[in-house]
PDB file of C-alpha atoms in Angstrom:
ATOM      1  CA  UNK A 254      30.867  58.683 -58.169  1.00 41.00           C
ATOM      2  CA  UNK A 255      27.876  56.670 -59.273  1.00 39.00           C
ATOM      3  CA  UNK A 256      24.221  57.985 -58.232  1.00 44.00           C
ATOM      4  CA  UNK A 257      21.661  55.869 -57.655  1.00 38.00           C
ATOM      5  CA  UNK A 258      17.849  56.689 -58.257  1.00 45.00           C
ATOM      6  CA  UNK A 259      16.395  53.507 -58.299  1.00 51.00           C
ATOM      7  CA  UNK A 260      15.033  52.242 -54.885  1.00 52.00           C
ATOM      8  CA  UNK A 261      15.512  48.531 -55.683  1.00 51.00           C
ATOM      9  CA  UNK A 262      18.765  48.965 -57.143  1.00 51.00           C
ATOM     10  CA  UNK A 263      19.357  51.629 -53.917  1.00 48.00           C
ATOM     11  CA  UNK A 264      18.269  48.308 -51.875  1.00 52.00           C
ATOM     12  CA  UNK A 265      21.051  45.887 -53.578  1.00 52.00           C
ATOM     13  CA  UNK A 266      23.837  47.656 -53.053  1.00 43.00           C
ATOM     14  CA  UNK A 267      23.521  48.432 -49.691  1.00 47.00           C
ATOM     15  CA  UNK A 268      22.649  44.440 -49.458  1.00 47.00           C
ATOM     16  CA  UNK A 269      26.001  43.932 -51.260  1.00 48.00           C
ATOM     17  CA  UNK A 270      27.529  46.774 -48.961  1.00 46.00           C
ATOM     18  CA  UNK A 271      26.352  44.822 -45.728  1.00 44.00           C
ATOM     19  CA  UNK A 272      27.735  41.660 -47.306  1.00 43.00           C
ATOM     20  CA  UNK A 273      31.140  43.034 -47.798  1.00 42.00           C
ATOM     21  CA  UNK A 274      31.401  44.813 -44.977  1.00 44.00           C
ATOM     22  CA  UNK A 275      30.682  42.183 -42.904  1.00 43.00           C
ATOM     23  CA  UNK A 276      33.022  39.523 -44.562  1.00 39.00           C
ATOM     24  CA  UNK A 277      35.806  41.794 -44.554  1.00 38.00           C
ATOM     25  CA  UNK A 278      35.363  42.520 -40.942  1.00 39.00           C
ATOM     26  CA  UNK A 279      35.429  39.206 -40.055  1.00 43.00           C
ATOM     27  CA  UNK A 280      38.884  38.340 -42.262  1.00 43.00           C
ATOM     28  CA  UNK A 281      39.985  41.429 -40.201  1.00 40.00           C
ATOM     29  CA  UNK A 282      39.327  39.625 -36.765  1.00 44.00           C
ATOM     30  CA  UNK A 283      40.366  36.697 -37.799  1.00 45.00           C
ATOM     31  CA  UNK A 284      43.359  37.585 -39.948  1.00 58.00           C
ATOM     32  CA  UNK A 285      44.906  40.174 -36.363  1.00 70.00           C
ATOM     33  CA  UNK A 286      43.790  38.692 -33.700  1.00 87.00           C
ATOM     34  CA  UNK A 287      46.515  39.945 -31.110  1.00 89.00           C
ATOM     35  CA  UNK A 288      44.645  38.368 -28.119  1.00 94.00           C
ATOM     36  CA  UNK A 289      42.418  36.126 -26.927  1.00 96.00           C
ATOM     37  CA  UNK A 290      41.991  32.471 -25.403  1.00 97.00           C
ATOM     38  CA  UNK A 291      42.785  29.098 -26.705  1.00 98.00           C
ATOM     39  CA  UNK A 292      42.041  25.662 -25.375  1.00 98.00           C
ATOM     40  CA  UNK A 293      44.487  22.691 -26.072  1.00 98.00           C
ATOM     41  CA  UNK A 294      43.154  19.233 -25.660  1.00 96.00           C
ATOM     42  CA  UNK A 295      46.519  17.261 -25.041  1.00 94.00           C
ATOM     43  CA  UNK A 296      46.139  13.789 -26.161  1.00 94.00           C
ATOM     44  CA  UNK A 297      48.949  11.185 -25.000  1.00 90.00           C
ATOM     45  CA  UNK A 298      48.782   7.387 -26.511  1.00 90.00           C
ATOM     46  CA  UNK A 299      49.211   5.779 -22.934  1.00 84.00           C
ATOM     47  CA  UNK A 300      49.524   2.277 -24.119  1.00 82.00           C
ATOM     48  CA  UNK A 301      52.037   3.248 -26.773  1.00 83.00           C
ATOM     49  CA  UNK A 302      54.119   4.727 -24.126  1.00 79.00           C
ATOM     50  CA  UNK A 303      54.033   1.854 -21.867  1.00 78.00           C
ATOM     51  CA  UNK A 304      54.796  -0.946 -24.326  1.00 78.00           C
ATOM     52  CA  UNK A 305      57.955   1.213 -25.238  1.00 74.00           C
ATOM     53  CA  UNK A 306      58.740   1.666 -21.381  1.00 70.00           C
ATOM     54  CA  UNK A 307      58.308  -2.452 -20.722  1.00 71.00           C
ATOM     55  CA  UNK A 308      59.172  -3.753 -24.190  1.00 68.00           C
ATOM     56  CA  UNK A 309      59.643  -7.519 -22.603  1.00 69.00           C
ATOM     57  CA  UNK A 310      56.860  -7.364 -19.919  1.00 70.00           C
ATOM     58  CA  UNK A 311      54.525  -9.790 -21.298  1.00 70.00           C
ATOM     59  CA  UNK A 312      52.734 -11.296 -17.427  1.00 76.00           C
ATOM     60  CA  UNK A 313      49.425 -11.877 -16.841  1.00 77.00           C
ATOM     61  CA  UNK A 314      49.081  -9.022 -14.264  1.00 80.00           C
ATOM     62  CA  UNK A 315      50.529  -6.621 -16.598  1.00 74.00           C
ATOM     63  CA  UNK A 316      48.057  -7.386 -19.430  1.00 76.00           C
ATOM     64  CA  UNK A 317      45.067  -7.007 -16.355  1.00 82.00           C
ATOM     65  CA  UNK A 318      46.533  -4.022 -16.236  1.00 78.00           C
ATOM     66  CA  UNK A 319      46.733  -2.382 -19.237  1.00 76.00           C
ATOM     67  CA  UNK A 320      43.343  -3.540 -20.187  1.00 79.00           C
ATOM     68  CA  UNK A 321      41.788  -1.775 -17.803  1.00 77.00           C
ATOM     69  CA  UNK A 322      43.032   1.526 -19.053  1.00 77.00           C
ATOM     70  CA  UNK A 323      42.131   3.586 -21.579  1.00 80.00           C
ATOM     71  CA  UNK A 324      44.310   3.673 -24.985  1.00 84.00           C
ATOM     72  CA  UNK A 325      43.978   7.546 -24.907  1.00 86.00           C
ATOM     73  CA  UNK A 326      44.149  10.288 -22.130  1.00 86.00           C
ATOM     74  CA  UNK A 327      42.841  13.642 -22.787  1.00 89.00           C
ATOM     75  CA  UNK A 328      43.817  16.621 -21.005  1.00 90.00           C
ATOM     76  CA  UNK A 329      43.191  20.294 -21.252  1.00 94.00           C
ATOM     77  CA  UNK A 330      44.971  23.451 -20.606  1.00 96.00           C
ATOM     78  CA  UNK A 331      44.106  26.962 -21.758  1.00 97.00           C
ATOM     79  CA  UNK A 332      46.548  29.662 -22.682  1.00 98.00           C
ATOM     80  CA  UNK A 333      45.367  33.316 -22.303  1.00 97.00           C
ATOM     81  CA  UNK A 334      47.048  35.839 -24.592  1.00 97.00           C
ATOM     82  CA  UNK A 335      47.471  39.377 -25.754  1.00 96.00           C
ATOM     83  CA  UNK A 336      50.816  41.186 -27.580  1.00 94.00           C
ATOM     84  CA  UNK A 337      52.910  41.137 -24.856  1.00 95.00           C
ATOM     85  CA  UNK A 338      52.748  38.289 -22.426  1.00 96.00           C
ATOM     86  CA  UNK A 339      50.533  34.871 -22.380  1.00 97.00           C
ATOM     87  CA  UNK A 340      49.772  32.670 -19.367  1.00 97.00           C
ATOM     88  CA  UNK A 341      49.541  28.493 -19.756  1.00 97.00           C
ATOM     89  CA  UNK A 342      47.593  26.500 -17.411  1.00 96.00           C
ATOM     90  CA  UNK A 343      45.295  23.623 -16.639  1.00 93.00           C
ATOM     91  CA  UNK A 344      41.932  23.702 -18.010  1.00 93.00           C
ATOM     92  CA  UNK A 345      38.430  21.889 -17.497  1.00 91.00           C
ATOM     93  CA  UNK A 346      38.685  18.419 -15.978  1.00 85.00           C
ATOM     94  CA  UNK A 347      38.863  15.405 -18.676  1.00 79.00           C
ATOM     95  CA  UNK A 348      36.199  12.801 -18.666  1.00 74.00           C
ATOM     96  CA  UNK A 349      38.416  10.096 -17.798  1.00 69.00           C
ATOM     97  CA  UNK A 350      41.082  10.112 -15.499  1.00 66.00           C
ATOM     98  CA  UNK A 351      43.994   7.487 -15.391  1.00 62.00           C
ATOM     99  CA  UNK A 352      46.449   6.586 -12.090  1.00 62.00           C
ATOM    100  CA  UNK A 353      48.676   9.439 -11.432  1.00 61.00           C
ATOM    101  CA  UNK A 354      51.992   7.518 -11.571  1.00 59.00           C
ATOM    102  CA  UNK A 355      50.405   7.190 -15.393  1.00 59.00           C
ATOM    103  CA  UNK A 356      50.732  10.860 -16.645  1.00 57.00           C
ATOM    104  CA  UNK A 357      54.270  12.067 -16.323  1.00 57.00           C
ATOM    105  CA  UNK A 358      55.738  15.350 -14.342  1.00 59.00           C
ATOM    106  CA  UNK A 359      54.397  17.531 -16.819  1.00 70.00           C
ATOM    107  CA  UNK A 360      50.360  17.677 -15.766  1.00 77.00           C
ATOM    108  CA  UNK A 361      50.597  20.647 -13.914  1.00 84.00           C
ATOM    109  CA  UNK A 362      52.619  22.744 -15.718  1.00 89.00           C
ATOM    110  CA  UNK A 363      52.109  26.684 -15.802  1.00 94.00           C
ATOM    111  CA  UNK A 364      53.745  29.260 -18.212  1.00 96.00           C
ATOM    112  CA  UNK A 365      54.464  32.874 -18.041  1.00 97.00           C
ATOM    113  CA  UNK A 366      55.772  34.459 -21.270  1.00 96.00           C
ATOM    114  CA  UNK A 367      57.016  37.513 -21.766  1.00 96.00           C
ATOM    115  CA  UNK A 368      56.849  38.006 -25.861  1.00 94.00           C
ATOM    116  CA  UNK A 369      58.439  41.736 -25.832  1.00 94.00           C
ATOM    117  CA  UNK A 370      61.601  40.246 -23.110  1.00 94.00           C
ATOM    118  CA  UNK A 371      61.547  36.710 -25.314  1.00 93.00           C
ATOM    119  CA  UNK A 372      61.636  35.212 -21.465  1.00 94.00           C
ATOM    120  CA  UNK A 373      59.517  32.601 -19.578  1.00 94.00           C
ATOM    121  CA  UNK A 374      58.918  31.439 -16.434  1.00 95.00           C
ATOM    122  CA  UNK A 375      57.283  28.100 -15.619  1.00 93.00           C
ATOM    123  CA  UNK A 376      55.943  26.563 -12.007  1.00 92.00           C
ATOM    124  CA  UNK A 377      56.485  22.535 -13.006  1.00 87.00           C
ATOM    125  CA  UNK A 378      56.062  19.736 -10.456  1.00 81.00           C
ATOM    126  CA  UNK A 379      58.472  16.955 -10.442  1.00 75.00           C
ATOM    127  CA  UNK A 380      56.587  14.737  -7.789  1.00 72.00           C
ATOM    128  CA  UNK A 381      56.231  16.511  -4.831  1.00 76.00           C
ATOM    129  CA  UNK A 382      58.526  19.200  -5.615  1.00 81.00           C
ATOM    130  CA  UNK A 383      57.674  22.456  -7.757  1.00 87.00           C
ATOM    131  CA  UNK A 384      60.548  24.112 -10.067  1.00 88.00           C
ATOM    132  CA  UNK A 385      60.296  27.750 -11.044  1.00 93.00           C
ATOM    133  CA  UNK A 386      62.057  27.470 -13.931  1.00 91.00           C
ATOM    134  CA  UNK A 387      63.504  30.265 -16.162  1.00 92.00           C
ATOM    135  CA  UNK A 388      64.278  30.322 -20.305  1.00 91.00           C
ATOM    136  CA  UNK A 389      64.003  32.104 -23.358  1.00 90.00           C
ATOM    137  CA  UNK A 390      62.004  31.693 -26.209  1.00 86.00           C
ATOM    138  CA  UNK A 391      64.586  31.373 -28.409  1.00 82.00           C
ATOM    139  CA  UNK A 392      65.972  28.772 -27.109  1.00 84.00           C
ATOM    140  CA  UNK A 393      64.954  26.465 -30.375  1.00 91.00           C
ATOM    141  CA  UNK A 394      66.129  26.024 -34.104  1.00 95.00           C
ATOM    142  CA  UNK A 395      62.775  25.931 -35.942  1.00 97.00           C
ATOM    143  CA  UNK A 396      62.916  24.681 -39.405  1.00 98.00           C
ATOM    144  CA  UNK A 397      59.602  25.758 -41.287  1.00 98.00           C
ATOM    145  CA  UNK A 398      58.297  23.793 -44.199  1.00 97.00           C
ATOM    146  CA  UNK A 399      55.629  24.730 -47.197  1.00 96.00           C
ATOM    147  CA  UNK A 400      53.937  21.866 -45.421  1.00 98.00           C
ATOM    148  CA  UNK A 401      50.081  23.500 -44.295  1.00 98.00           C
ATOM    149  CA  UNK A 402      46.517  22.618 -42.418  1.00 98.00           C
ATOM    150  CA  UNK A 403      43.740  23.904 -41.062  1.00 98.00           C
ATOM    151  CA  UNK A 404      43.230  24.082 -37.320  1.00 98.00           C
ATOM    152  CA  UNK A 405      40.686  25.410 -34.865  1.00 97.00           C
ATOM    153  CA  UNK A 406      39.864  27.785 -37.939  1.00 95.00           C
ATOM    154  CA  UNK A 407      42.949  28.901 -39.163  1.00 97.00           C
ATOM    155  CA  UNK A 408      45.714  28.005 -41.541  1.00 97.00           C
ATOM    156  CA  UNK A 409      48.772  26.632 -39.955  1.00 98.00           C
ATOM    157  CA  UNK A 410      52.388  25.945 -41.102  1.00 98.00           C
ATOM    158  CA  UNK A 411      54.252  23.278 -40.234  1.00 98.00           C
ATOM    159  CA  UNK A 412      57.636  23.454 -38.341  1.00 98.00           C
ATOM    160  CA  UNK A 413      60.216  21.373 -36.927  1.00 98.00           C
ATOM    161  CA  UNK A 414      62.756  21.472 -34.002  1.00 97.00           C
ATOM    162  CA  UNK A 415      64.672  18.993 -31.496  1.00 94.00           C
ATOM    163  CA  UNK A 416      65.390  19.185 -28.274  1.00 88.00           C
ATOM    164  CA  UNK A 417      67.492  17.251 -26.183  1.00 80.00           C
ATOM    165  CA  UNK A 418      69.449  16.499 -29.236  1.00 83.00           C
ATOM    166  CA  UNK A 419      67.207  13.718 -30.409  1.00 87.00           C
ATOM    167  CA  UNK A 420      64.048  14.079 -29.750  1.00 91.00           C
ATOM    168  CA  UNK A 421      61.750  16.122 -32.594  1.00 95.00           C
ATOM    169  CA  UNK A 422      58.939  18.455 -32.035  1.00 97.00           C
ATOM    170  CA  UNK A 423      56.431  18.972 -34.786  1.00 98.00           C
ATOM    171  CA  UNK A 424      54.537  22.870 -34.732  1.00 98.00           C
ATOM    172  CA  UNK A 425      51.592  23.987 -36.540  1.00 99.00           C
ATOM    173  CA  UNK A 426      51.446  27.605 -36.078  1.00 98.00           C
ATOM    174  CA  UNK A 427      49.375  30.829 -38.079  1.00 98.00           C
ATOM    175  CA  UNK A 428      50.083  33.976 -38.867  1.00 95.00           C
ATOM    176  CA  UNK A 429      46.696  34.934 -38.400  1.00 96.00           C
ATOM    177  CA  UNK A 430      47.571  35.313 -34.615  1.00 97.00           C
ATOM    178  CA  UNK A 431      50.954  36.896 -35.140  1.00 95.00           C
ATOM    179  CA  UNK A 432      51.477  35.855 -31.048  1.00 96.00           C
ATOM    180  CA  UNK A 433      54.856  34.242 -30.610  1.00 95.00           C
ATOM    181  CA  UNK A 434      53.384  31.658 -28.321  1.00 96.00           C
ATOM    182  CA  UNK A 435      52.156  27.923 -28.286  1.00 97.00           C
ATOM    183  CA  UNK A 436      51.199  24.954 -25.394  1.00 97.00           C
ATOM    184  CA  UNK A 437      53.449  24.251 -22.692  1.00 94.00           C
ATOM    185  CA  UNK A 438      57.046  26.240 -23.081  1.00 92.00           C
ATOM    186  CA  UNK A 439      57.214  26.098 -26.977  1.00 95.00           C
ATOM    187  CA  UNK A 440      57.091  29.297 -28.703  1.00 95.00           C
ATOM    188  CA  UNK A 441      59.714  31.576 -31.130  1.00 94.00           C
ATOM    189  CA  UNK A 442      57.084  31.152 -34.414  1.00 97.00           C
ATOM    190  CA  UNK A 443      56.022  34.112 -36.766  1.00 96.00           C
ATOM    191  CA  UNK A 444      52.579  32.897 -34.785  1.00 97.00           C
ATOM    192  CA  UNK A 445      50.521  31.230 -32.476  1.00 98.00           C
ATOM    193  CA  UNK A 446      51.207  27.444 -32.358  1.00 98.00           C
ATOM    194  CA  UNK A 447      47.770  25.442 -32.241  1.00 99.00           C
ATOM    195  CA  UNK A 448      49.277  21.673 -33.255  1.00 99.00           C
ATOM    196  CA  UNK A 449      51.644  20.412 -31.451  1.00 98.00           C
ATOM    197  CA  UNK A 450      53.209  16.578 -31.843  1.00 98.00           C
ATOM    198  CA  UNK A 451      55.847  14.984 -29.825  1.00 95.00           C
ATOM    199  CA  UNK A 452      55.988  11.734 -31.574  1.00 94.00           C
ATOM    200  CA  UNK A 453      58.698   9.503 -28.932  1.00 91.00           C
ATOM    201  CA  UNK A 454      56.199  10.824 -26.139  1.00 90.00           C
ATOM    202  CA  UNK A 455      53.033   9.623 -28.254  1.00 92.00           C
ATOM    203  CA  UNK A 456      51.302  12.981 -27.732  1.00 94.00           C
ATOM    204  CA  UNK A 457      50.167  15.858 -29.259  1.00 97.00           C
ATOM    205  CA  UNK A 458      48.638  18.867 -28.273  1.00 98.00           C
ATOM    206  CA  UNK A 459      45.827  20.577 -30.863  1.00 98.00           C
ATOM    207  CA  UNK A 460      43.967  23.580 -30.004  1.00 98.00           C
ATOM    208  CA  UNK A 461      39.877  22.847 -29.971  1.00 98.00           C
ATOM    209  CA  UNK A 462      38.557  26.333 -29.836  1.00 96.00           C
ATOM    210  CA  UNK A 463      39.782  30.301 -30.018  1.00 97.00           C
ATOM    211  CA  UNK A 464      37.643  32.161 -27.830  1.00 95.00           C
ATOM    212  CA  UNK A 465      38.044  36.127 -28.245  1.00 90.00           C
ATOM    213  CA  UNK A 466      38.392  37.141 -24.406  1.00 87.00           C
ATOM    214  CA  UNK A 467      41.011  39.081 -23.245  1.00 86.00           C
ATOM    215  CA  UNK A 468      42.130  38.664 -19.967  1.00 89.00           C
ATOM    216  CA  UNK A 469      42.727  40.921 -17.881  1.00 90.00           C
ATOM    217  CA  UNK A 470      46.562  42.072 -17.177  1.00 88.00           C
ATOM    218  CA  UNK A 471      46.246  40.865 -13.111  1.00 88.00           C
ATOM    219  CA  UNK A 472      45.800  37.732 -14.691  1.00 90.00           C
ATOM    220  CA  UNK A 473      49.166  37.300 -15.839  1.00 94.00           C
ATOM    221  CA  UNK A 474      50.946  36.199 -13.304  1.00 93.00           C
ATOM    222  CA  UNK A 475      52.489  33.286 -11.818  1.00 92.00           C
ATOM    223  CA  UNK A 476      53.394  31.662  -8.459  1.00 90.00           C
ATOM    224  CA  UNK A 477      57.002  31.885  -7.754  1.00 90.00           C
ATOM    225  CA  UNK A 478      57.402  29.704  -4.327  1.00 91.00           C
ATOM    226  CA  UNK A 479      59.224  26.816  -5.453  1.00 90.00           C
ATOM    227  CA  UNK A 480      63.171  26.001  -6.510  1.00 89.00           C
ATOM    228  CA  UNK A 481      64.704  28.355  -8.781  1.00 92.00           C
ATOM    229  CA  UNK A 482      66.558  26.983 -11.841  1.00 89.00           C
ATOM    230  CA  UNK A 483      67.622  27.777 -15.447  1.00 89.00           C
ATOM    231  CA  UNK A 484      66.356  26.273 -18.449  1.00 82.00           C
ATOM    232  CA  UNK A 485      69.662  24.471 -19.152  1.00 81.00           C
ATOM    233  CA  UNK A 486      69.738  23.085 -15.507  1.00 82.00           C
ATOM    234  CA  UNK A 487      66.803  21.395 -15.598  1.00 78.00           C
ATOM    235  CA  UNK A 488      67.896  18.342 -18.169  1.00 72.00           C
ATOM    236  CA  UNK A 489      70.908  17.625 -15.732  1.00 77.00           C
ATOM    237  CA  UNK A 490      69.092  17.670 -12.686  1.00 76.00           C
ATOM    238  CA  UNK A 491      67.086  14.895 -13.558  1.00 73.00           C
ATOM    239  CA  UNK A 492      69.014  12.928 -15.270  1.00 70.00           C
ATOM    240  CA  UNK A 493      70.890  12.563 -11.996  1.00 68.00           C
ATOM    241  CA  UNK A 494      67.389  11.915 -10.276  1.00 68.00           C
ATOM    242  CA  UNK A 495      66.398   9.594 -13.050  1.00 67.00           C
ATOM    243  CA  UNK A 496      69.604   7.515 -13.221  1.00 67.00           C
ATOM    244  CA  UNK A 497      68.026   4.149 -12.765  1.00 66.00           C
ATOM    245  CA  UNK A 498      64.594   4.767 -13.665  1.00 67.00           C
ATOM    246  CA  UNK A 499      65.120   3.276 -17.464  1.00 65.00           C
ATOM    247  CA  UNK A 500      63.311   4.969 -20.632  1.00 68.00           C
ATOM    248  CA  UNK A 501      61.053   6.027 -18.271  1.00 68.00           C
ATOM    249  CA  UNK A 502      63.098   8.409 -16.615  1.00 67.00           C
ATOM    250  CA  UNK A 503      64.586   9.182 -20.169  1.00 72.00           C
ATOM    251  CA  UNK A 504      61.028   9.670 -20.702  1.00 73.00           C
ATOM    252  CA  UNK A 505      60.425  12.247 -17.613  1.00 72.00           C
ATOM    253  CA  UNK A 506      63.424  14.357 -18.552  1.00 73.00           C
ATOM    254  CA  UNK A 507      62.119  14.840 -22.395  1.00 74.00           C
ATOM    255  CA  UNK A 508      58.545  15.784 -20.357  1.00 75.00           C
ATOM    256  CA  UNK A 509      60.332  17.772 -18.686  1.00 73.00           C
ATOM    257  CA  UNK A 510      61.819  20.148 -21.646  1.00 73.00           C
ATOM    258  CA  UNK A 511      58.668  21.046 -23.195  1.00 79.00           C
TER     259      UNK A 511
END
């Protein structure tokens, strides 16, 4: 036990108490945050994607075209989470907007997880009809390397998977939000993915801000109108639908996995 008489010395350590106190609450918060809101900003490399889609189209028209668009489109989505379940939707509107045919079946996309079941349900559109789709969290091979950067705040780890045998998905998740849960359908981390990358889709997916909000447990649900299918089902019934679209409907059915 140390006494102290002296008012100015009284004065400094509660000063260095304060200081402390407040530094280690704020590692606290940080360090378990167990729910809360994050916004992704998904960026996709549009021009990349359509020079691999028309390798040979080289026309006048096309080059109109493509000028007239913008290299990048931003999106953004917002996932609401606590310890047990987490909801992924569309967020605010971007600033620019590109031709719908542009963007993919994958713009719409909404995510129900259940983190204590390890299940998911998801409402995707596939042009004018909506897929209630159901998986498990599981369902990927994550390979996590040493590899680390910082993110919206926190420390992230880098991870790897595949899915549809070829195509690789590059995570940055933290521990610091020990939520099993990420953008779109990806999840099965020791925490919360904020960086996302699918390189042969040129786009990633990188959380811009952690907002402290929990939502409330109404909120976490999900419209179920729509065709019923399992995760594994969804691959082979576009495939079928895509038969003569190209790489572009290779490229649909890869949107269509995440």
């Amino acid at each position: 036990v140390i006494l102290v008489k002296n008012n100015t010395m009284k004065n400094l350590v509660l000063a260095i108490c304060l200081v402390v106190g407040g530094v280690l609450s704020g590692f606290s918060q940080a360090r378990f945050l167990g729910a809360g809101t994050i916004e992704y900003e998904r960026r996709i490399n549009v021009h990349r994607q359509m020079e691999q889609e028309n390798p040979e189209e080289q026309s006048d028209f096309w080059k109109e075209f493509m000028s007239k668009q913008p290299k990048f489109q931003n999106s953004y989505f917002n996932l609401s989470f606590n310890k047990d379940k987490g909801l992924y939707q569309p967020g605010r509107e971007p600033d620019k907007k590109l031709e719908p045919w542009l963007l993919g079946p994958a713009k719409e996309n909404i995510v129900l997880t259940d983190f204590t079941t390890k299940q998911l349900i998801s409402r995707r559109k596939v042009f004018e009809e909506n897929f209630i789709v159901t998986d498990s969290l599981d369902r990927l091979e994550w390979k996590i390397s040493a590899e680390t950067r910082e993110i919206a705040g926190f420390e992230c780890r880098k991870a790897v998977a595949v899915i549809s045998d070829s195509v690789y998905v590059v995570a940055f998740y933290t521990d610091e939000i020990p939520v099993s849960g990420g953008p779109e359908s990806f999840g099965g981390l020791p925490g919360m993915i904020l960086g996302l990358a699918v390189p042969r889709l040129y786009t990633t997916w990188f959380a811009t801000k952690v907002e402290i909000t929990e939502a409330p447990a109404a909120a976490f649900k999900i419209n179920e109108r729509g065709k019923k299918i399992a995760g594994s089902q969804v691959a082979k019934i576009l495939q079928s639908t895509f038969t003569d679209w190209g790489k572009r409907g290779e490229k649909f059915v890869w949107w269509s996995l995440l």
